[in-house]
Structure formats: C-alpha cells, structure tokens
Short mmCIF file of C-alpha atoms and ligand atoms in Angstrom, two decimals:
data_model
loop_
_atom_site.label_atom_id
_atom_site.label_comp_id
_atom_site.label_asym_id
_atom_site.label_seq_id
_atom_site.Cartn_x
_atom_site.Cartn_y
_atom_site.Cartn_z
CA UNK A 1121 42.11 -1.89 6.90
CA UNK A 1122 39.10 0.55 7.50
CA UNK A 1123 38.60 0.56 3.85
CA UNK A 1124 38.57 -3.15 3.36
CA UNK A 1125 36.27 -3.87 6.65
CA UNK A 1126 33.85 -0.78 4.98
CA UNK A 1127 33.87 -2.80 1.79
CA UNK A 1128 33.20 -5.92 3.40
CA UNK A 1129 29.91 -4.26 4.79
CA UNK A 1130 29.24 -2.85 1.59
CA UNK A 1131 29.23 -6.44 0.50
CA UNK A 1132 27.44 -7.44 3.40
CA UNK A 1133 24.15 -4.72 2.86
CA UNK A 1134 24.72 -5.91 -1.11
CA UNK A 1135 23.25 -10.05 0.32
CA UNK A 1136 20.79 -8.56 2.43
CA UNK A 1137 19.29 -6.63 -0.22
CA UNK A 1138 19.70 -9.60 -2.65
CA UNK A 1139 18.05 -12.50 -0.12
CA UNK A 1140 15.41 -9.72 0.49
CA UNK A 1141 14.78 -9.62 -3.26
CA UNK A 1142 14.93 -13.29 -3.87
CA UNK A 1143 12.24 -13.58 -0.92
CA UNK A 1144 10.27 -11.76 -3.02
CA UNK A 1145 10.74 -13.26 -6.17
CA UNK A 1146 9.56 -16.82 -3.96
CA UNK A 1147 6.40 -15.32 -2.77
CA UNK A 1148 5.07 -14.06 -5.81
CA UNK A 1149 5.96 -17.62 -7.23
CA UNK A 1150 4.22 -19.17 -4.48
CA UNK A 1151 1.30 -16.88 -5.09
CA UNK A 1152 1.23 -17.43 -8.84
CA UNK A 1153 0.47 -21.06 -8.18
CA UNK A 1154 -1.56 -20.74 -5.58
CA UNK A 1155 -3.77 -18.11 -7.94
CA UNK A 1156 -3.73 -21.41 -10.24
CA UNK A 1157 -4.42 -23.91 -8.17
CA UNK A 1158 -7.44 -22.69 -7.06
CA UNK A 1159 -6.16 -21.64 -3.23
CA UNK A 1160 -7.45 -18.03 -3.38
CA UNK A 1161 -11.13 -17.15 -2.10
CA UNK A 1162 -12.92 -13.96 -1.94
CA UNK A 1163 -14.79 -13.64 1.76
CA UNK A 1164 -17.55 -11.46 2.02
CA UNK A 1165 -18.22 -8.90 4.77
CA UNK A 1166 -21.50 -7.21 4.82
CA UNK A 1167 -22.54 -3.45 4.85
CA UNK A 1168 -25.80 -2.45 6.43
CA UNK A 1169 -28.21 0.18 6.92
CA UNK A 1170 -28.39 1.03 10.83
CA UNK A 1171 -31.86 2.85 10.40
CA UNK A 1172 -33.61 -0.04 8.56
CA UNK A 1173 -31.45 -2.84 10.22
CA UNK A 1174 -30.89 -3.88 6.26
CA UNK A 1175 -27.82 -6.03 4.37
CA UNK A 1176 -27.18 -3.10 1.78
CA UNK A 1177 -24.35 -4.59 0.27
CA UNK A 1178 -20.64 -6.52 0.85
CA UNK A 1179 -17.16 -5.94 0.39
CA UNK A 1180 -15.30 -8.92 -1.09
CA UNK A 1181 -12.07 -9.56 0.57
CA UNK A 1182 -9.56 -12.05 -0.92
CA UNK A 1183 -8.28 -14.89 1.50
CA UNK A 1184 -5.61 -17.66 0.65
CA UNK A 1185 -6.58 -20.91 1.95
CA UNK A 1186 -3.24 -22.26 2.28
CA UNK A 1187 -3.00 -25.78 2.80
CA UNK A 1188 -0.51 -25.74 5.51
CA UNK A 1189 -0.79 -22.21 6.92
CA UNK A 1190 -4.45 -21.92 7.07
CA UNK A 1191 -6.18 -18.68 6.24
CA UNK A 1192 -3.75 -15.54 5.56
CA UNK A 1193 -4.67 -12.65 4.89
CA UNK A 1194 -3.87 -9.94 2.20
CA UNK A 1195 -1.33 -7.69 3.86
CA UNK A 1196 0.77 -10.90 4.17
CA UNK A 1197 0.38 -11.55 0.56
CA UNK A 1198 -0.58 -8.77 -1.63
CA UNK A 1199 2.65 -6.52 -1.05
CA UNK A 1200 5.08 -9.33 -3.02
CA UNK A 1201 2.90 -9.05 -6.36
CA UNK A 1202 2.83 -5.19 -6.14
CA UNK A 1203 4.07 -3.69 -9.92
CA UNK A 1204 4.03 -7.44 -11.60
CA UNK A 1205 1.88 -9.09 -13.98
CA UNK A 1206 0.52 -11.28 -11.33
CA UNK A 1207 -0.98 -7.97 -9.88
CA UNK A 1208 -3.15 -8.11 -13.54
CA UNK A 1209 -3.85 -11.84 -13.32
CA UNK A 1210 -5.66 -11.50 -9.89
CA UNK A 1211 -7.34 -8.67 -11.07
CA UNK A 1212 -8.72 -11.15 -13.28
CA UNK A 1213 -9.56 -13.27 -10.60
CA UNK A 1214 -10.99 -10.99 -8.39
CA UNK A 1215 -13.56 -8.94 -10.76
CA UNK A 1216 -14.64 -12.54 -12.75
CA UNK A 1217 -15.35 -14.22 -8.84
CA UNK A 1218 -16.88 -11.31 -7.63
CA UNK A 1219 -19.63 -11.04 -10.44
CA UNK A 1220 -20.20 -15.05 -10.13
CA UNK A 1221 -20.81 -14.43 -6.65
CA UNK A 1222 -23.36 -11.63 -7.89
CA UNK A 1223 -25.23 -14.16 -10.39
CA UNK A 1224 -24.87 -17.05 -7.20
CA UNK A 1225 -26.66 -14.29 -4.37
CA UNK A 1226 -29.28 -13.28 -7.41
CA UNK A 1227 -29.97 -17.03 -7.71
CA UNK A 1228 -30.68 -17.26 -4.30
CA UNK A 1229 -32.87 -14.54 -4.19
CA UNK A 1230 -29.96 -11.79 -2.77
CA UNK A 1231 -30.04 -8.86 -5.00
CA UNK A 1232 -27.10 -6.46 -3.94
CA UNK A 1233 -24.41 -4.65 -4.54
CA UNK A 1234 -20.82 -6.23 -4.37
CA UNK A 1235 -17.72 -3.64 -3.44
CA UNK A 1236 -14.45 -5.23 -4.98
CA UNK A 1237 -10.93 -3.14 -4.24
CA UNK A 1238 -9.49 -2.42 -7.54
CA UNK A 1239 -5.03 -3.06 -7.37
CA UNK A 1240 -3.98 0.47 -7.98
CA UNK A 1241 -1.58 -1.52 -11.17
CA UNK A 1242 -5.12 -1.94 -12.59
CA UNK A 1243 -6.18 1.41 -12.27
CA UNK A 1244 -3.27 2.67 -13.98
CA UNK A 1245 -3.67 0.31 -16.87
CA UNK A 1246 -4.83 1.30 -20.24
CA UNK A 1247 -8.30 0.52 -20.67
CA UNK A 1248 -9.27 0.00 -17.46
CA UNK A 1249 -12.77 0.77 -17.74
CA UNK A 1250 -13.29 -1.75 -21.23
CA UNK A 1251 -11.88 -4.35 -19.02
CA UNK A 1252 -14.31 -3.60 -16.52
CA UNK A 1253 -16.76 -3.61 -19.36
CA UNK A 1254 -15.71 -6.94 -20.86
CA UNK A 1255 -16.03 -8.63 -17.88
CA UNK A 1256 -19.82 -7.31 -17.20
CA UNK A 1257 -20.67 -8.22 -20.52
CA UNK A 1258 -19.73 -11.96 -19.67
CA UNK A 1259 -22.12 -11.96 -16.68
CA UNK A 1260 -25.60 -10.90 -18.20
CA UNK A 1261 -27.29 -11.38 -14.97
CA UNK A 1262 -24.90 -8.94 -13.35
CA UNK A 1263 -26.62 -4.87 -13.03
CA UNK A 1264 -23.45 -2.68 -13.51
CA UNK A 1265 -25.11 -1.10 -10.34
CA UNK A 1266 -24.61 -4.22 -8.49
CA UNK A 1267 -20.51 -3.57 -8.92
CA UNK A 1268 -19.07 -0.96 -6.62
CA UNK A 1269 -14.80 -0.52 -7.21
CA UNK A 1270 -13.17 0.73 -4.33
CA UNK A 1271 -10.28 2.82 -5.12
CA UNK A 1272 -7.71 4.27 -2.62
CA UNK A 1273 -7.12 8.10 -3.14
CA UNK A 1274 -3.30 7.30 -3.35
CA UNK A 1275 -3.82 4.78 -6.93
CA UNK A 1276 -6.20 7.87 -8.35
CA UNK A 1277 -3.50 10.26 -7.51
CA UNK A 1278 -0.69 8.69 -9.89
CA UNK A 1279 -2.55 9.97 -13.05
CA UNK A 1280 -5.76 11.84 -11.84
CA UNK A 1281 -7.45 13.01 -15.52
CA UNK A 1282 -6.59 8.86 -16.91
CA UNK A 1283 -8.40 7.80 -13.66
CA UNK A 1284 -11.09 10.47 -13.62
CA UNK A 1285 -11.97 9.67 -17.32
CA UNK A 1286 -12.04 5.82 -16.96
CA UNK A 1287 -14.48 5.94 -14.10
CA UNK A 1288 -16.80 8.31 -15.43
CA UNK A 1289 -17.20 6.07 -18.74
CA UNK A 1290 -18.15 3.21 -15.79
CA UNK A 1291 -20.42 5.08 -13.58
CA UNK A 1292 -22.47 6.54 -17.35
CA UNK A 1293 -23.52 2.83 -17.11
CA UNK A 1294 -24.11 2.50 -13.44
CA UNK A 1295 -21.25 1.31 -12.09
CA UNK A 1296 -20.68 2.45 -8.36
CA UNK A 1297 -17.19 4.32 -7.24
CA UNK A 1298 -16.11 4.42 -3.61
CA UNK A 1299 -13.17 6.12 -2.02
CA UNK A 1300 -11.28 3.44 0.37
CA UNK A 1301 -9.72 4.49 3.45
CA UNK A 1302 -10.71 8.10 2.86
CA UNK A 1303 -8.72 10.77 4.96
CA UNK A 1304 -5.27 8.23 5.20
CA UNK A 1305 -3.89 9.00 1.73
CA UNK A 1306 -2.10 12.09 0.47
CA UNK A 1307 -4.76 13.65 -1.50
CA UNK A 1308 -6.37 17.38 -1.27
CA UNK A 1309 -9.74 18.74 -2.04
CA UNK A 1310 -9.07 19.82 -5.18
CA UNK A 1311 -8.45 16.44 -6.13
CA UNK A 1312 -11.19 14.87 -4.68
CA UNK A 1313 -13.38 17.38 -6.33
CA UNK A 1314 -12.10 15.61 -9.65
CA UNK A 1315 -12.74 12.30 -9.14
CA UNK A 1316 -16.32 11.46 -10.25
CA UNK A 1317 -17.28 8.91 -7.05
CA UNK A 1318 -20.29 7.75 -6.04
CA UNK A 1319 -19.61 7.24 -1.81
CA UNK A 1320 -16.45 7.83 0.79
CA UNK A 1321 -15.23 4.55 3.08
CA UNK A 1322 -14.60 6.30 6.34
CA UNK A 1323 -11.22 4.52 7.45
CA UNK A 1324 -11.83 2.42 10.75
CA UNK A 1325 -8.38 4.33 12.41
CA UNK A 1326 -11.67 6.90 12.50
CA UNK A 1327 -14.19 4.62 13.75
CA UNK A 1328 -11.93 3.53 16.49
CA UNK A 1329 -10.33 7.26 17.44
CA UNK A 1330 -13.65 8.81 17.28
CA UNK A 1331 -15.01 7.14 20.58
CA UNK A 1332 -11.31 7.95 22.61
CA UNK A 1333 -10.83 11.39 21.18
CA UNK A 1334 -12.62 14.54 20.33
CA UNK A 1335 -10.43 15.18 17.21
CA UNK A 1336 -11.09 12.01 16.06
CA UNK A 1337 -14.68 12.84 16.25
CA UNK A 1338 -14.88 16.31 14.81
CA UNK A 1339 -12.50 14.95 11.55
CA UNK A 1340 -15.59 11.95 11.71
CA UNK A 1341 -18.39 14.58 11.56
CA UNK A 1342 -16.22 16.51 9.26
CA UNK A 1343 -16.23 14.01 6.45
CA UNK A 1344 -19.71 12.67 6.92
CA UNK A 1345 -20.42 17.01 6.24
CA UNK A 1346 -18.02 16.81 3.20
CA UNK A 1347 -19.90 13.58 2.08
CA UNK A 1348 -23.24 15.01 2.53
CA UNK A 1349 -22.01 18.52 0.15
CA UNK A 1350 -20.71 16.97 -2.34
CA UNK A 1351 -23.89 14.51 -2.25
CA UNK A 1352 -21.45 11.07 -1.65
CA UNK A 1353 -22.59 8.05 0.24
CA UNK A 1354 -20.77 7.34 2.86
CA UNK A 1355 -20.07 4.08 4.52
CA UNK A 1356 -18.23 3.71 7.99
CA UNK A 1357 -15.73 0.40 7.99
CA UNK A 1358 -14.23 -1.08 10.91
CA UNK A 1359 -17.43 -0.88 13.08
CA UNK A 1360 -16.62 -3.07 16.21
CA UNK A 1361 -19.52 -1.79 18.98
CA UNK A 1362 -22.87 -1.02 18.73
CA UNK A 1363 -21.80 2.22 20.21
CA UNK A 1364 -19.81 3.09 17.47
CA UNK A 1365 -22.50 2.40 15.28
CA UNK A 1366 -25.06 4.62 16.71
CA UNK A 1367 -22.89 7.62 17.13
CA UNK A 1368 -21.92 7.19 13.55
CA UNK A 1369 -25.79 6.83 13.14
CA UNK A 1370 -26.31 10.07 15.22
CA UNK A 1371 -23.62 12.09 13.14
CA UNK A 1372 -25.47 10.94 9.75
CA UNK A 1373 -23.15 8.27 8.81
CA UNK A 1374 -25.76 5.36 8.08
CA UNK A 1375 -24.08 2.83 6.88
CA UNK A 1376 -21.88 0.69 8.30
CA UNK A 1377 -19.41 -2.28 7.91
CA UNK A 1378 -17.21 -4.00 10.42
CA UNK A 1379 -16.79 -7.23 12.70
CA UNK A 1380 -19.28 -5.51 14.97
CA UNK A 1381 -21.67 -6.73 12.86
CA UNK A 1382 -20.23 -9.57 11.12
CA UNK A 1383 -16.27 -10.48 10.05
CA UNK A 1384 -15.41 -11.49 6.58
CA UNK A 1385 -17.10 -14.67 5.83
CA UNK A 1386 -17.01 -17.76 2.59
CA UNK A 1387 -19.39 -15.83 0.22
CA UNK A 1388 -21.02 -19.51 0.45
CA UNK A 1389 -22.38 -19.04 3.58
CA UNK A 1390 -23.76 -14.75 3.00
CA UNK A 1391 -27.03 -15.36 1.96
CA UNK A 1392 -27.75 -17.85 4.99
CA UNK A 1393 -26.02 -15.18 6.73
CA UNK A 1394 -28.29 -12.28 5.68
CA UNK A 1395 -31.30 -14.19 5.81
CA UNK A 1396 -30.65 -14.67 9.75
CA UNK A 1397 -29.10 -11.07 10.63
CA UNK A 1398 -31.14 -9.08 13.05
CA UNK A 1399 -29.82 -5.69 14.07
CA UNK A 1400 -29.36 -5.17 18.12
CA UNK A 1401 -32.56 -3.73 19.43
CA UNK A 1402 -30.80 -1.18 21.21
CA UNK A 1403 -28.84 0.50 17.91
CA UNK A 1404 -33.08 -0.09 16.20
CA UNK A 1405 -34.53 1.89 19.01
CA UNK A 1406 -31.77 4.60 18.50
CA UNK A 1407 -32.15 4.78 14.95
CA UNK A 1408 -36.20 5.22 15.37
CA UNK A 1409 -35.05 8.73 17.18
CA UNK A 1410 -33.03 10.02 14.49
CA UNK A 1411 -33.64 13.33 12.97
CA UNK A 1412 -34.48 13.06 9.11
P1 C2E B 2014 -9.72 -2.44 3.05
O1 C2E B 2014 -10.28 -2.46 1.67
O2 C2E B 2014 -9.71 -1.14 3.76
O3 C2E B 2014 -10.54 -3.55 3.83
C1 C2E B 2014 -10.96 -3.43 5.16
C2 C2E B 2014 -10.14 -4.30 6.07
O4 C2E B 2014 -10.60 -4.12 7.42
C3 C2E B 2014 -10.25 -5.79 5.80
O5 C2E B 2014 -8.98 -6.37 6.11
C4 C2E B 2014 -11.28 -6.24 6.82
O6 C2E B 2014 -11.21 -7.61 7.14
C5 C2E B 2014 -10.90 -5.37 7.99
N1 C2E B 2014 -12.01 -5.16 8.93
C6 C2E B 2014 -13.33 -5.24 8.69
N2 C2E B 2014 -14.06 -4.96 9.79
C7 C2E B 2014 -13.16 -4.69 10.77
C8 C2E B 2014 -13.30 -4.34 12.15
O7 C2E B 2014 -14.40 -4.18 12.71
N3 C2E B 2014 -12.15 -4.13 12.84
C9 C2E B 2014 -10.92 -4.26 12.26
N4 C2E B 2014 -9.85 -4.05 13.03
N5 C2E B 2014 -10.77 -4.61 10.97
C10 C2E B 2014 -11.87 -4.81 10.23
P2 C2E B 2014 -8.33 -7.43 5.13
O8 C2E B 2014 -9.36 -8.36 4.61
O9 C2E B 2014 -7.14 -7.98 5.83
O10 C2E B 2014 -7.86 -6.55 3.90
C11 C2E B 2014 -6.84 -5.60 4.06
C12 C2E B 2014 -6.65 -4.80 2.79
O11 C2E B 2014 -6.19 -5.64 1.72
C13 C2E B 2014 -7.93 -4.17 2.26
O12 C2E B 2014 -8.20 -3.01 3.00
C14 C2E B 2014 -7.58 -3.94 0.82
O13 C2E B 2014 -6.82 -2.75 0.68
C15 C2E B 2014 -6.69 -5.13 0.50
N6 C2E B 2014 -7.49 -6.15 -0.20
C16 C2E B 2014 -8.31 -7.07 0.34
N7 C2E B 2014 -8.88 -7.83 -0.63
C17 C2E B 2014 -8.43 -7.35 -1.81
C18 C2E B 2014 -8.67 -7.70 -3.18
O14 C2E B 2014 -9.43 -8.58 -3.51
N8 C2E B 2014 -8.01 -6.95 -4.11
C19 C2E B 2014 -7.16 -5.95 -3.79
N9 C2E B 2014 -6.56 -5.29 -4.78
N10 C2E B 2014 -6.92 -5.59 -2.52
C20 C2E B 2014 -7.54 -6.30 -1.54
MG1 MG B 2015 -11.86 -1.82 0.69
MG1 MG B 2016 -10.99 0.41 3.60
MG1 MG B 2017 -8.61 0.03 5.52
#
C-alpha cells in the first residue's frame, strides 16, 4: 500500500512538472506572436549628469503592450524565452529598435548614447560582435559610440575569453560596454580584470541600502574606488531621492539613473522629455560644492 500511494505521488510531482512545462511552452508562444504582431516596445529611461544637470544618455527597457493586460513588464515575460530561439529573435528586435530610436532622437536634434541589455543567449552566440556589426552597418546615421551593451557579469562568466574577445573587436570601433547590476553576480576580480568594459551599473539594492546602512555605503564607495582604478564610468541605477543622488554625487558617482529622476517612458515622448528636464536646485547647488 505505501508503495502504491508513494507511486501515486511520484505520478502526482510527474503532472506538476509537466503543466509547469506546458505553461511554459504557452508563454513563449504567446510571446512569439506578440514579438510579431508588433505588441513589444522599448521604453526609455534617462541617465544624467548630477554636476551639469545633463540627459547623458538612456537605457532602453522592453515593455509588452498587451492588449488586455496592459503594460507588463520583463521579469513577467523574459524568463519563459530563456535558452530558445525566440531569445535570438528579440535580440533582433531589440538592437534593430534601439538604433531606429538613435537615427529618430538624432533627427530631432538628440545626439546620445542608447544602453540596450544584451540576453546572455546572445552573448554566448557565435559571432556576436558581427551581428552587432551588421546591424550598425544598416543604420549609417548610428555612431557605434552612441550604442552602449549592458552585460550582466553572470552571461560573461559562462565563457569569459569568447566574451572578452567579442567585445573588444566592438569597443576597437567605439562601441560602449557596461557591467549591469555590478556586485549581485558571482564574479571575482580576476575576472573583471578580463573583461574589456567601458563603465560599472551600480545595482539599485546599493542605491537603496546605502542610505539605511553603513555597509551598504562603504561596498557603494568601494566600487565607485574600484571604478575610478581601473578608469570605468560608473553609473548609479535605481536613484529614487534627490538624497540619494547627491551622496552618490559626494562619493564620486556622477551619474545617475532611476525613477527619481524620471521612470521608463515611450521613447516617443524622450526628446520632449529631455528638452523640459531641469535638475532640482537643491542636488545643482550641491554639485557646485563638489571637490574636482
Ligand atoms: P536592469 O537592466 O537592471 O534594468 C533596471 C530596472 O530597474 C528596470 O526594470 C527599471 O525599470 C528599474 N528601475 C529604474 N529606476 C528605478 C528606481 O528608481 N527604482 C526601482 N525600484 N526600479 C527602478 P525593468 O524595466 O522591469 O527591467 C528589469 C530587467 O529586465 C532589466 O534589469 C534587464 O535585466 C531586463 N530587461 C529589460 N529590458 C530588456 C531588454 O530589452 N533585453 C533584455 N535582454 N533584457 C531586458
Ligand atoms: Mg540594464
Ligand atoms: Mg541594472
Ligand atoms: Mg537591476
């Protein structure tokens, strides 16, 4: 009896695992068409200097405009295409919007840079930086220093001389390199060292711990001292206050992204957006009293 009722669980864990699976083999369907159809836009948040109070740059952000659900976001989508070939196909998508969005903000007079995060299924496949390349060469009125690829230290891990080789061959031409999410992933010194990047993303658990705790903090000042040695940009994400901002300021981290100065918005409306952006006069009259 024990064995049958064990058995009968066995079979039990066996449809969980398979509805779980099927789930997943819905979503990615769902997201497949939706990738067709047109449902998928890239926001864009902005980055900007706290001493000059200027739009440096953006990070593009994918959205699906779902026409019953609204607006979700990536973590509710993104995990089901993980290791698929619809992982390559919005790749696609992502890198070919992004640089029309370039050649649309140039139009309008915008010139900046344009941070897109690069799947870590891309990273790993061969001839990643020709596809990068092929792409660029269909937007002439792109700079390749107007592309930034933001790469979590977790995707350069997997196969650290492939990666290290592709994105040198990217930033010879210009092409910008940023470290996502830096200090969350599982990766030492000794690999950072090898990865030829242009700036660190502070991650925003960071931004936030730094103003409750001291560790926080000193791990904050840490980086922006690792950043400054290796001679990396760094940018701060998640920026909510303009408290946060000017300590980050104060510790030498200059730039700075986060819904403190703007959320995600319809790359439509970023130029109108920059155009109108004033930085608070109080984080301006801190920045004026910054050491050099
Ligand atoms: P990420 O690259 O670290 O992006 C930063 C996330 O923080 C974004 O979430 C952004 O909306 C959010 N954020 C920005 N400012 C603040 C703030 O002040 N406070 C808080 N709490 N959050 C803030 P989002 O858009 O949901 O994206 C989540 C992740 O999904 C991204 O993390 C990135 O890893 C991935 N992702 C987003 N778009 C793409 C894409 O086009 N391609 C790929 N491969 N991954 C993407
Ligand atoms: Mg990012
Ligand atoms: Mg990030
Ligand atoms: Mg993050």
């Amino acid at each position: 009896v024990a064995k049958q009722a064990g058995g009968n669980r066995l079979r039990a864990f066996d449809s969980v695992q398979e509805s779980a699976r099927q789930n997943l083999v819905e979503q990615r369907a769902r997201f497949d068409a939706a990738l067709n159809d047109g449902e998928l836009a890239l926001y864009l948040q902005p980055k900007v200097n706290m001493r000059t109070g200027t739009v440096v740059g953006a990070e593009a952000l994918v959205r699906w405009v779902h026409p019953d659900k609204g607006l979700l976001l990536p973590g509710e989508f993104l995990p089901a295409i993980d290791g698929t070939e619809t992982a390559v196909a919005f790749s696609e998508w992502v890198l070919d919007s992004a640089l029309s969005h370039i050649d649309s903000l140039r139009r309008q007079g915008l010139e900046i840079q344009v941070s897109i995060n690069i799947h870590a299924d891309q990273l790993r496949h061969r001839g990643f930086a020709e596809w990068v390349l092929a792409h660029l060469g269909r937007h002439p009125g792109v700079r390749p220093n107007q592309l930034d690829l933001e790469i979590t230290e977790n995707a350069a891990l997997y196969d650290v001389n492939y990666v290290a080789g592709e994105l040198a061959q990217l930033r010879a031409i210009g092409v910008s390199v940023s470290l996502d999410d830096f200090g969350t992933g599982y990766s030492s010194l000794a690999y950072l060292r090898r990865l030829p990047i242009d700036q660190l993303k502070l991650d925003q658990s960071y931004v936030l711990g730094m103003m409750q705790n001291s560790a926080d903090q000193a791990i904050v000042q840490g980086v922006i001292g690792l950043a400054r040695s290796f001679g990396y940009r760094i940018v701060a994400e998640g920026v909510e206050s303009v408290e946060q901002g000017i300590l980050l300021a104060h510790m030498g981290c200059l730039i700075a992204q986060g819904h403190g100065i703007a959320a995600p918005m319809p790359a439509e409306r970023f130029a109108a957006w920059a155009a109108a952006w004033r930085a608070p006069a109080d984080w301006m009259e801190s920045a004026r009293r910054l050491p050099d």
